[in-house]
PDB file of C-alpha atoms in Angstrom:
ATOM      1  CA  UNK A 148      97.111  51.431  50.497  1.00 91.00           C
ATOM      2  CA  UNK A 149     100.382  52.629  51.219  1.00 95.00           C
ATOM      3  CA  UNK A 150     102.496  55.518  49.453  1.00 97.00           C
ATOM      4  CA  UNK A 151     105.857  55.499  48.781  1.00 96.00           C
ATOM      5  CA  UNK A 152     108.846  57.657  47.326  1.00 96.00           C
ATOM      6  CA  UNK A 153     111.112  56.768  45.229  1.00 96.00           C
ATOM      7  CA  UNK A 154     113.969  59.579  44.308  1.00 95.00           C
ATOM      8  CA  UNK A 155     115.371  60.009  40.707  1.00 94.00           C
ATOM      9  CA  UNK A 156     117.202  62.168  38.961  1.00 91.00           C
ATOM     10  CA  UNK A 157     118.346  65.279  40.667  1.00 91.00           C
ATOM     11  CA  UNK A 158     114.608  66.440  41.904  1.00 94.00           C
ATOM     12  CA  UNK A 159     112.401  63.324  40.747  1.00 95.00           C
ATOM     13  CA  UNK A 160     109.875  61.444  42.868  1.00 97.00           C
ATOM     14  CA  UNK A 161     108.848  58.360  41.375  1.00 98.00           C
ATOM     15  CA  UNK A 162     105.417  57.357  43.094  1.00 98.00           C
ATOM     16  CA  UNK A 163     104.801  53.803  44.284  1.00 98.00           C
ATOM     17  CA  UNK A 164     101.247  52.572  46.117  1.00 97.00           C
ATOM     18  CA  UNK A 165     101.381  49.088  47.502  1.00 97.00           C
ATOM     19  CA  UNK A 166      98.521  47.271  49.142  1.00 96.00           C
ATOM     20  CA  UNK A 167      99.292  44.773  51.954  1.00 93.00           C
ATOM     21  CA  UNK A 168      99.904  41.977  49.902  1.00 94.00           C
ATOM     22  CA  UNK A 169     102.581  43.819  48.104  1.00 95.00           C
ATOM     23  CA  UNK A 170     101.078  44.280  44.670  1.00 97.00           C
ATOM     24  CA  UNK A 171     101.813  47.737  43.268  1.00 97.00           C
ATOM     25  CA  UNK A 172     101.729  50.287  41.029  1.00 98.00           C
ATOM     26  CA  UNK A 173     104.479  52.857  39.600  1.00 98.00           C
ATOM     27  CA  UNK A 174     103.651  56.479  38.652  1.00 98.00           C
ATOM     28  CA  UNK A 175     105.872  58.591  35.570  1.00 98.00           C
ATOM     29  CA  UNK A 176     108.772  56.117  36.148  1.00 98.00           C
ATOM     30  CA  UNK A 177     111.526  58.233  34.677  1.00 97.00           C
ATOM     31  CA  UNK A 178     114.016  55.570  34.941  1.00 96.00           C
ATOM     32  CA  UNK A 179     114.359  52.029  36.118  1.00 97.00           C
ATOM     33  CA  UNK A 180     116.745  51.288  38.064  1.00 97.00           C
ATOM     34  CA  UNK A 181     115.895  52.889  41.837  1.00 97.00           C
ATOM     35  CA  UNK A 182     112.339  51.015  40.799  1.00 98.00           C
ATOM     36  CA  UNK A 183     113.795  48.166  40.148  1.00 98.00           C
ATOM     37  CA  UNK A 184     115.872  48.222  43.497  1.00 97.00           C
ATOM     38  CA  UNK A 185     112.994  49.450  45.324  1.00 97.00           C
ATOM     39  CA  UNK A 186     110.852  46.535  44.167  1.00 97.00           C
ATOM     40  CA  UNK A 187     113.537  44.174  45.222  1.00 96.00           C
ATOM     41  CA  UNK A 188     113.938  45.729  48.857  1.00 96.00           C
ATOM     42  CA  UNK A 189     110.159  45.569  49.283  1.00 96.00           C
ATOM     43  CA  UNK A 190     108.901  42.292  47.892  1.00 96.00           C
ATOM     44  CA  UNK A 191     106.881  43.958  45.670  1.00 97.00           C
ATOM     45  CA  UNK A 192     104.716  42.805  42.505  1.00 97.00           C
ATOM     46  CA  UNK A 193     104.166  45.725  39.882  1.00 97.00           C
ATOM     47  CA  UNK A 194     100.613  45.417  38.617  1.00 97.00           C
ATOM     48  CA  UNK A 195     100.515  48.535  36.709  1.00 98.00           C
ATOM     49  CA  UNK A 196     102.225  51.967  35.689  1.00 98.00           C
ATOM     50  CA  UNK A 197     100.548  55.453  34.964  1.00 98.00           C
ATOM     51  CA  UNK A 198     102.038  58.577  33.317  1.00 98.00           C
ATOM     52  CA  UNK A 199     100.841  62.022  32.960  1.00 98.00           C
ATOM     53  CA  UNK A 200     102.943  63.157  30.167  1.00 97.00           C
ATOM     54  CA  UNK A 201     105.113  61.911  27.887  1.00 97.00           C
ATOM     55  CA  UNK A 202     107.995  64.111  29.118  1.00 94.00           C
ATOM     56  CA  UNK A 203     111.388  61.446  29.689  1.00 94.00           C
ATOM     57  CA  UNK A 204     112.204  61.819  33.252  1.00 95.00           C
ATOM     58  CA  UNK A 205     108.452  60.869  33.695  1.00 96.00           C
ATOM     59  CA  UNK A 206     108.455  57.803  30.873  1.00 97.00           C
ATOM     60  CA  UNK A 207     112.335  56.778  30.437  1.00 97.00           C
ATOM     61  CA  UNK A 208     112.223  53.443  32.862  1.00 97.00           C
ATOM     62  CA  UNK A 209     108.655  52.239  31.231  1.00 97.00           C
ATOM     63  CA  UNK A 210     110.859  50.040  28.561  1.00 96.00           C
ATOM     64  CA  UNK A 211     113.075  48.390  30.711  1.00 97.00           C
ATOM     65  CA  UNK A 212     110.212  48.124  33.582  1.00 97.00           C
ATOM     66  CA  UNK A 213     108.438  45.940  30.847  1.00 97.00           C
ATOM     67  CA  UNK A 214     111.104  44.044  29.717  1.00 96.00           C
ATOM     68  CA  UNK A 215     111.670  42.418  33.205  1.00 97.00           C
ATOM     69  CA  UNK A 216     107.279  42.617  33.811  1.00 97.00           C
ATOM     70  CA  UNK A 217     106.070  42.205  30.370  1.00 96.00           C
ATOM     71  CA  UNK A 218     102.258  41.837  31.465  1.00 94.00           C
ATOM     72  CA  UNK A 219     102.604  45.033  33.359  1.00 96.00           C
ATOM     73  CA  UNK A 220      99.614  46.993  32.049  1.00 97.00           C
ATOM     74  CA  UNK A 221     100.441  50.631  31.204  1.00 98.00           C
ATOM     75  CA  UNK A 222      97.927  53.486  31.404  1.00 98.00           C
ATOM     76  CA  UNK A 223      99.000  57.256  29.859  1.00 98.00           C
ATOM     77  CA  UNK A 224      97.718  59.721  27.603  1.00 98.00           C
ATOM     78  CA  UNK A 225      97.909  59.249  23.748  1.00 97.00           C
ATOM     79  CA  UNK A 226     100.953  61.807  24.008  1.00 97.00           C
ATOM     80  CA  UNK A 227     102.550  58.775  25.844  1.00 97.00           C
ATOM     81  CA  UNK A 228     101.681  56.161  22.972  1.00 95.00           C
ATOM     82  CA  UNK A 229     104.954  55.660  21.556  1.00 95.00           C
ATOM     83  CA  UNK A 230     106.549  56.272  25.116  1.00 94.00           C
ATOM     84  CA  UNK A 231     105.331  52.621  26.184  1.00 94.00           C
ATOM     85  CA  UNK A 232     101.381  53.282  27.249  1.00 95.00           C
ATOM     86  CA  UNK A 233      99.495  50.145  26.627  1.00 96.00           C
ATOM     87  CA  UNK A 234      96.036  51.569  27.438  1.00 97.00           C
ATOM     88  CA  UNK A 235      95.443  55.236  26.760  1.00 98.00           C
ATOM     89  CA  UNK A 236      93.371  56.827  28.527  1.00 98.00           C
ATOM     90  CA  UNK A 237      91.400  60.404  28.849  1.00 97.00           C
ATOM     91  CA  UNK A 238      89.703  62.676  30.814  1.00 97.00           C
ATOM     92  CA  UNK A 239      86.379  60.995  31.965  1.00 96.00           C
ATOM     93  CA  UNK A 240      87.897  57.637  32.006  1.00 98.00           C
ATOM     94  CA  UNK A 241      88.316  55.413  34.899  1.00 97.00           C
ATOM     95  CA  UNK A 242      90.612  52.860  35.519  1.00 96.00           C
ATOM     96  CA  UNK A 243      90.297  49.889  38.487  1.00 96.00           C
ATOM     97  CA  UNK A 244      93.971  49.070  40.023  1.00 94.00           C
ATOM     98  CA  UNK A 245      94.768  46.565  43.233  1.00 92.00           C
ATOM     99  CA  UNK A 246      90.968  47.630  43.692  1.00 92.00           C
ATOM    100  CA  UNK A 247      91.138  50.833  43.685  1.00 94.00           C
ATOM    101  CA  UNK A 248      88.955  53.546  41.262  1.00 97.00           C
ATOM    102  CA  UNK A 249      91.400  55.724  39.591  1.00 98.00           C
ATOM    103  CA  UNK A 250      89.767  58.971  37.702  1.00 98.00           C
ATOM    104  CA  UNK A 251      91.428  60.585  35.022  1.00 98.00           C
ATOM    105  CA  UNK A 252      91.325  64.142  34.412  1.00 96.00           C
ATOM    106  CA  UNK A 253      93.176  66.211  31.705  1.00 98.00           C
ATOM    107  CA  UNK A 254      95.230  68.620  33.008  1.00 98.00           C
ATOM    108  CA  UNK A 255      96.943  70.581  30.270  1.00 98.00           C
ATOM    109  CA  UNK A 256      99.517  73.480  30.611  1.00 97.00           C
ATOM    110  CA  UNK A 257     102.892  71.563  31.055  1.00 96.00           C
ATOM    111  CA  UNK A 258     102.163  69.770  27.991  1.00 97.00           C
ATOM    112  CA  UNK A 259      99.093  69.733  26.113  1.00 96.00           C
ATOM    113  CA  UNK A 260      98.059  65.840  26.417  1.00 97.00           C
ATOM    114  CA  UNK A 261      99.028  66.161  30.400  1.00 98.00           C
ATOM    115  CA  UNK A 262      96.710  63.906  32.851  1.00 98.00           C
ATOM    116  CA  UNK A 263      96.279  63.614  36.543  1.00 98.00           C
ATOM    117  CA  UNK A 264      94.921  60.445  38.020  1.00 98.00           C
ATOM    118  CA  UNK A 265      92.861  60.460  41.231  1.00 98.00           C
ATOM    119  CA  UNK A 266      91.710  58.308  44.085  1.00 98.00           C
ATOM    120  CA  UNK A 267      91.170  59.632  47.192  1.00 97.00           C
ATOM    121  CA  UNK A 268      93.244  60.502  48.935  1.00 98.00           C
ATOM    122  CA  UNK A 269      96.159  60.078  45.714  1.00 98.00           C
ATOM    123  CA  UNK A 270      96.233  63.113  43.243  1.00 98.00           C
ATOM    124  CA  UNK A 271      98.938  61.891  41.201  1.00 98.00           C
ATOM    125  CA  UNK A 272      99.393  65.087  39.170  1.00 98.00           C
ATOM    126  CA  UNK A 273     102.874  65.013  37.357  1.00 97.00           C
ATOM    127  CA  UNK A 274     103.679  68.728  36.462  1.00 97.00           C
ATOM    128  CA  UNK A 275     100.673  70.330  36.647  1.00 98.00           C
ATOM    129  CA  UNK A 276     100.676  71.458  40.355  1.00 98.00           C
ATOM    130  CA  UNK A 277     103.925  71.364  42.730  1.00 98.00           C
ATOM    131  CA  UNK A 278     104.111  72.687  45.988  1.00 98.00           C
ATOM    132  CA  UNK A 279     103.867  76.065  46.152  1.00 98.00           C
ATOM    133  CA  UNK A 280     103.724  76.529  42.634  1.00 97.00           C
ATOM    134  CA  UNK A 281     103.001  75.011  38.808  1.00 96.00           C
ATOM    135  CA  UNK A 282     104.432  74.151  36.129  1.00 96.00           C
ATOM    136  CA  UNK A 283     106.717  75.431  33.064  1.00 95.00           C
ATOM    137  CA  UNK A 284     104.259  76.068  30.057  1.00 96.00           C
ATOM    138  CA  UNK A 285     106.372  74.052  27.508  1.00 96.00           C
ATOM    139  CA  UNK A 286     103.452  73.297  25.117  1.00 96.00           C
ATOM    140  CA  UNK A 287     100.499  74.615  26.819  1.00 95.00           C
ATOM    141  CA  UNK A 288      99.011  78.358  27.737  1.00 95.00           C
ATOM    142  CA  UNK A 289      98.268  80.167  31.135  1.00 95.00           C
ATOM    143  CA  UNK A 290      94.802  79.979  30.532  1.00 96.00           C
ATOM    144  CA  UNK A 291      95.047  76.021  30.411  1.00 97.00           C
ATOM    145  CA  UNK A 292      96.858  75.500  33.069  1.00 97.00           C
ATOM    146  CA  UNK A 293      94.490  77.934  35.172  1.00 97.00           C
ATOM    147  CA  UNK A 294      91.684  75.622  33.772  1.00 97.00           C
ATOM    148  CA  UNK A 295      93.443  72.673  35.329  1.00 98.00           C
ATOM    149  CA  UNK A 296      94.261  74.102  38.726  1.00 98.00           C
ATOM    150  CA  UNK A 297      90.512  74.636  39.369  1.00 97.00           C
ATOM    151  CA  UNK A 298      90.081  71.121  38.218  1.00 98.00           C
ATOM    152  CA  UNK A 299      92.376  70.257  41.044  1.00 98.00           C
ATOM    153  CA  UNK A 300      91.142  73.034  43.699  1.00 98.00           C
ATOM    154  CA  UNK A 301      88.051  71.380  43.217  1.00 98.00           C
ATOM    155  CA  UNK A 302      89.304  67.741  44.757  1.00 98.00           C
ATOM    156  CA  UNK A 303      88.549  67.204  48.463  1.00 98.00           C
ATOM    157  CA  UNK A 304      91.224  69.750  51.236  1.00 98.00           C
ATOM    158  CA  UNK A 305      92.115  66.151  51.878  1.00 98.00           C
ATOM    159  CA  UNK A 306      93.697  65.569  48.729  1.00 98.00           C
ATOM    160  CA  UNK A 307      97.224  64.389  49.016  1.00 98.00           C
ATOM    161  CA  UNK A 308      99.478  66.326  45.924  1.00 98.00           C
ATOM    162  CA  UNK A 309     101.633  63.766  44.884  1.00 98.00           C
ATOM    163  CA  UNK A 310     103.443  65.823  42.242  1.00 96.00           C
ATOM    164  CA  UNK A 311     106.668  64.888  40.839  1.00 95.00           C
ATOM    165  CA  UNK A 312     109.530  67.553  41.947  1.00 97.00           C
ATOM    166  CA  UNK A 313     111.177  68.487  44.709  1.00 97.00           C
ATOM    167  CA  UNK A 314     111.048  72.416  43.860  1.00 96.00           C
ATOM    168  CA  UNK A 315     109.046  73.168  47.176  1.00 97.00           C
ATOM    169  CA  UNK A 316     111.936  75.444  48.861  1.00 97.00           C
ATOM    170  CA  UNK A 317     111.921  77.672  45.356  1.00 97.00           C
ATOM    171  CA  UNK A 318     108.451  77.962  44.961  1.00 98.00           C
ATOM    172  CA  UNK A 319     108.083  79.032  48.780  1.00 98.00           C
ATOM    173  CA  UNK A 320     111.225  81.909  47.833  1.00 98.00           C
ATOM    174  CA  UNK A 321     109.120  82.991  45.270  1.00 98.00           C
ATOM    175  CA  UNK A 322     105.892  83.626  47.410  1.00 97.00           C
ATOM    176  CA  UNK A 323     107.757  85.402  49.948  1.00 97.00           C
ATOM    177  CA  UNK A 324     109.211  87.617  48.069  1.00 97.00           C
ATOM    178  CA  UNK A 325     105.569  88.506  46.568  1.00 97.00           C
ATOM    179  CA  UNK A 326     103.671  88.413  49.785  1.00 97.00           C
ATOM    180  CA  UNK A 327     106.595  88.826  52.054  1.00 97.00           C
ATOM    181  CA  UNK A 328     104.055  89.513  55.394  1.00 96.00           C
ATOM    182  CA  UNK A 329     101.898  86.267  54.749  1.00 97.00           C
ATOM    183  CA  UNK A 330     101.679  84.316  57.923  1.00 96.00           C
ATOM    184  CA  UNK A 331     101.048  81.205  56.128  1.00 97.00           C
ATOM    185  CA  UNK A 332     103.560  81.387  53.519  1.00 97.00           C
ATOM    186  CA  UNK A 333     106.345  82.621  55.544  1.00 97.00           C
ATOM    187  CA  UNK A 334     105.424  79.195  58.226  1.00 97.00           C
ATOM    188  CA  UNK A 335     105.464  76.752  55.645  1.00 98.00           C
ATOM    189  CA  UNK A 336     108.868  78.671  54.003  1.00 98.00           C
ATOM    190  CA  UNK A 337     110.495  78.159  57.324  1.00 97.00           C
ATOM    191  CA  UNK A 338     108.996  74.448  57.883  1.00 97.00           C
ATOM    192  CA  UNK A 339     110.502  73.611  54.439  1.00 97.00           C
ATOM    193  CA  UNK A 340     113.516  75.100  54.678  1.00 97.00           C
ATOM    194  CA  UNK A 341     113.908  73.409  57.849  1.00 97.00           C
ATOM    195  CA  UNK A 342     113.078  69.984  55.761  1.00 97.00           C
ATOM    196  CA  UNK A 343     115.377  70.365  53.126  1.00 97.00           C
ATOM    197  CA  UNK A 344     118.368  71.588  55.472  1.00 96.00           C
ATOM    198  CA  UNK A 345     117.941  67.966  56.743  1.00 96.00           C
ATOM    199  CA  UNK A 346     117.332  66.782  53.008  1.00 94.00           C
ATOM    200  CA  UNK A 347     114.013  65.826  53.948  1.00 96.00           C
ATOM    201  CA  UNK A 348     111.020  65.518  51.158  1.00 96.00           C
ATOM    202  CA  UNK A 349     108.477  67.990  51.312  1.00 97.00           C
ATOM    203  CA  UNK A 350     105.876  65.883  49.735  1.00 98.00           C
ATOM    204  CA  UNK A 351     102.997  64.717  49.300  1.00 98.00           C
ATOM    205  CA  UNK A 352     101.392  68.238  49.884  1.00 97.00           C
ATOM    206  CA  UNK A 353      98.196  68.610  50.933  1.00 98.00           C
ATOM    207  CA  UNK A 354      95.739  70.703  49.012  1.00 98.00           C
ATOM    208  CA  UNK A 355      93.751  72.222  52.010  1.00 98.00           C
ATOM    209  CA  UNK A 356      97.850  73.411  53.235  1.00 98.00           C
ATOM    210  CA  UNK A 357      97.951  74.446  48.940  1.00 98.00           C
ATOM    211  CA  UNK A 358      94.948  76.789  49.271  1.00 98.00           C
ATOM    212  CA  UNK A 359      97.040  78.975  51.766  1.00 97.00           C
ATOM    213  CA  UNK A 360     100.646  78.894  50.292  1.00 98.00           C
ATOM    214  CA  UNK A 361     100.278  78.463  46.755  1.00 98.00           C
ATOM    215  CA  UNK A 362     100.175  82.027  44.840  1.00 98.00           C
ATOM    216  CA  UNK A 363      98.713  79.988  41.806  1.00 98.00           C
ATOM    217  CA  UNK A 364      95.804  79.068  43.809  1.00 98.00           C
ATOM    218  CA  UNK A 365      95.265  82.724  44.942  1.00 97.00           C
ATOM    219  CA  UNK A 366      94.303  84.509  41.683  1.00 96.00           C
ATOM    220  CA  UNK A 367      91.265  86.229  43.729  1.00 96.00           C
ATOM    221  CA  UNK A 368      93.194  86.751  46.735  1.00 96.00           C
ATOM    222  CA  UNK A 369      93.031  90.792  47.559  1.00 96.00           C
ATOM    223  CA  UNK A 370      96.181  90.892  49.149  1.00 95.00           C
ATOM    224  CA  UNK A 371      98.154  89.032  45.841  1.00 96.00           C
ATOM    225  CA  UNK A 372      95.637  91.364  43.255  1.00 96.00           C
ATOM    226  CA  UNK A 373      97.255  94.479  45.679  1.00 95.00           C
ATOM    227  CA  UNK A 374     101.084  92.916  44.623  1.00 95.00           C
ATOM    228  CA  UNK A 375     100.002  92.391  40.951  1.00 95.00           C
ATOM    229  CA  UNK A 376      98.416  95.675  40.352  1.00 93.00           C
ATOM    230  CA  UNK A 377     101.713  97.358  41.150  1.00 93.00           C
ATOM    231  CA  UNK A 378     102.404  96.515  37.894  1.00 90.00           C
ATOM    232  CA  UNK A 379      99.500  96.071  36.047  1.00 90.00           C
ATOM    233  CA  UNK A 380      95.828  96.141  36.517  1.00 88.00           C
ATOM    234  CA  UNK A 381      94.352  92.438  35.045  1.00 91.00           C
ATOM    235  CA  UNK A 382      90.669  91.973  35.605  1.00 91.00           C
ATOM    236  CA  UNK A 383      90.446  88.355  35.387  1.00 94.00           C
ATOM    237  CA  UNK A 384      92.024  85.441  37.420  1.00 95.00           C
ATOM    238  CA  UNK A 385      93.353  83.519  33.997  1.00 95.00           C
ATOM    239  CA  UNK A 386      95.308  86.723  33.468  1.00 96.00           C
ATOM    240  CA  UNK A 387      96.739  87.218  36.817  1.00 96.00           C
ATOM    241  CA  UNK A 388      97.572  83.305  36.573  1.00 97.00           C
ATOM    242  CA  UNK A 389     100.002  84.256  33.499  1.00 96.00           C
ATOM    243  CA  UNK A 390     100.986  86.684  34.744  1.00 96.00           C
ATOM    244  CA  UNK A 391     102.564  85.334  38.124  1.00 96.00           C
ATOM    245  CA  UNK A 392     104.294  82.067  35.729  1.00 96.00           C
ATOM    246  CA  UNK A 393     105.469  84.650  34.118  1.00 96.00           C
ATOM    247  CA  UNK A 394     107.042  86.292  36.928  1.00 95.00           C
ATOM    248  CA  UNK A 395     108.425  83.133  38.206  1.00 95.00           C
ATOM    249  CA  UNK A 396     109.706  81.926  34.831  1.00 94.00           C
ATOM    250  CA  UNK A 397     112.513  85.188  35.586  1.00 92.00           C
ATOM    251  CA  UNK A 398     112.547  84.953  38.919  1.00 91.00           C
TER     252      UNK A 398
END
């Protein structure tokens, strides 16, 4: 299989895996036109689309996708019904595309009926988990989304993060200035702000690299419980979660 980018918006990656014979399928297409184009460049023949939420820069292009592939078979949450899913799917389920075993796992927090799909090495996880960082709690709690990064933490250090933003560099800027004296974090701040100077993607991420850089992965870290308890003393990891999406949220 082969993964490719395709940018949206201001910050958007559109996921696209192809096999050799150029069959593919589209992940949270937020709008149709770079797909389309894309498709064209690259020969390719959409089998399928997924979305994780029913957000519009991840669903906007499904309708106009379908109108010029009408037997493309779309999988997404219920949240995504009425957003142009054709099969919904939950947690537990599995879906077969271009041969390949996709698991689906509910991962709430960014909005309450959010999904990630998975076949190794492909985490396609939406907004649940960027580089560096997670994301906004529009509909969900901090205790969810917590719940859903240790679905994730428990995936393979192989696991590619193919997440849907390009918010690396501010997510990095934000563990700095927490844990300003981390070796890791401050290597992979410099590597990605040497990426983006060159407007370079910083994606996919993988999670093994996540473990060491991403605060929201270090709720039991001593050094980031030191940092937190500046402030406040929380006993559990849940609370120290909401806490630090807090702290970004103002940041």
């Amino acid at each position: 299989m082969n993964l490719n980018s395709i940018s949206a918006f201001q910050d958007n990656y559109i996921w696209v895996l192809s096999d050799d014979e150029g069959r593919c399928l589209i992940v949270d297409p937020g709008e149709a036109a770079p797909v389309l184009t894309a498709i064209k460049k690259n020969h390719w023949q959409p089998q399928a689309i997924l979305l994780t939420h029913h957000h519009n820069d991840h669903v906007g292009g499904v309708k106009e996708l379908l109108q010029h592939y009408p037997d493309l078979v779309v999988y997404g949450p219920a949240e995504t019904k009425n957003k142009g899913a054709t099969n919904i799917v939950a947690e537990g389920d599995n879906v077969i595309i271009l041969g390949n075993e996709f698991s689906v796992f509910a991962t709430p927090g960014h909005t309450l009926g959010h999904i990630s799909f998975f076949s190794f090495p492909y985490l396609f996880c939406g907004d649940t988990m960027f580089s560096g960082g997670c994301g906004r709690l529009f509909e969900g709690t901090a205790e969810q989304m917590y719940q859903s990064f240790l679905k994730i933490d428990a995936l393979p250090e192989e696991t590619l993060v193919c997440c849907a933003h390009e918010y690396t560099l501010a997510n990095m800027k934000f563990a700095k200035s927490l844990l300003p004296h981390d070796s890791f974090i401050n290597d992979y701040y410099n590597k990605v702000n040497d990426l983006r100077a060159k407007n370079e993607m910083t994606l996919p991420a993988i999670l093994k690299n996540e473990r060491h850089i991403n605060l929201f992965l270090r709720t039991q870290d001593p050094d980031l419980i030191a940092v937190i308890n500046r402030e406040t003393n929380l006993q559990q990891p849940e609370a120290r979660f909401a806490w630090l999406r807090a702290k970004k949220d103002n940041f």
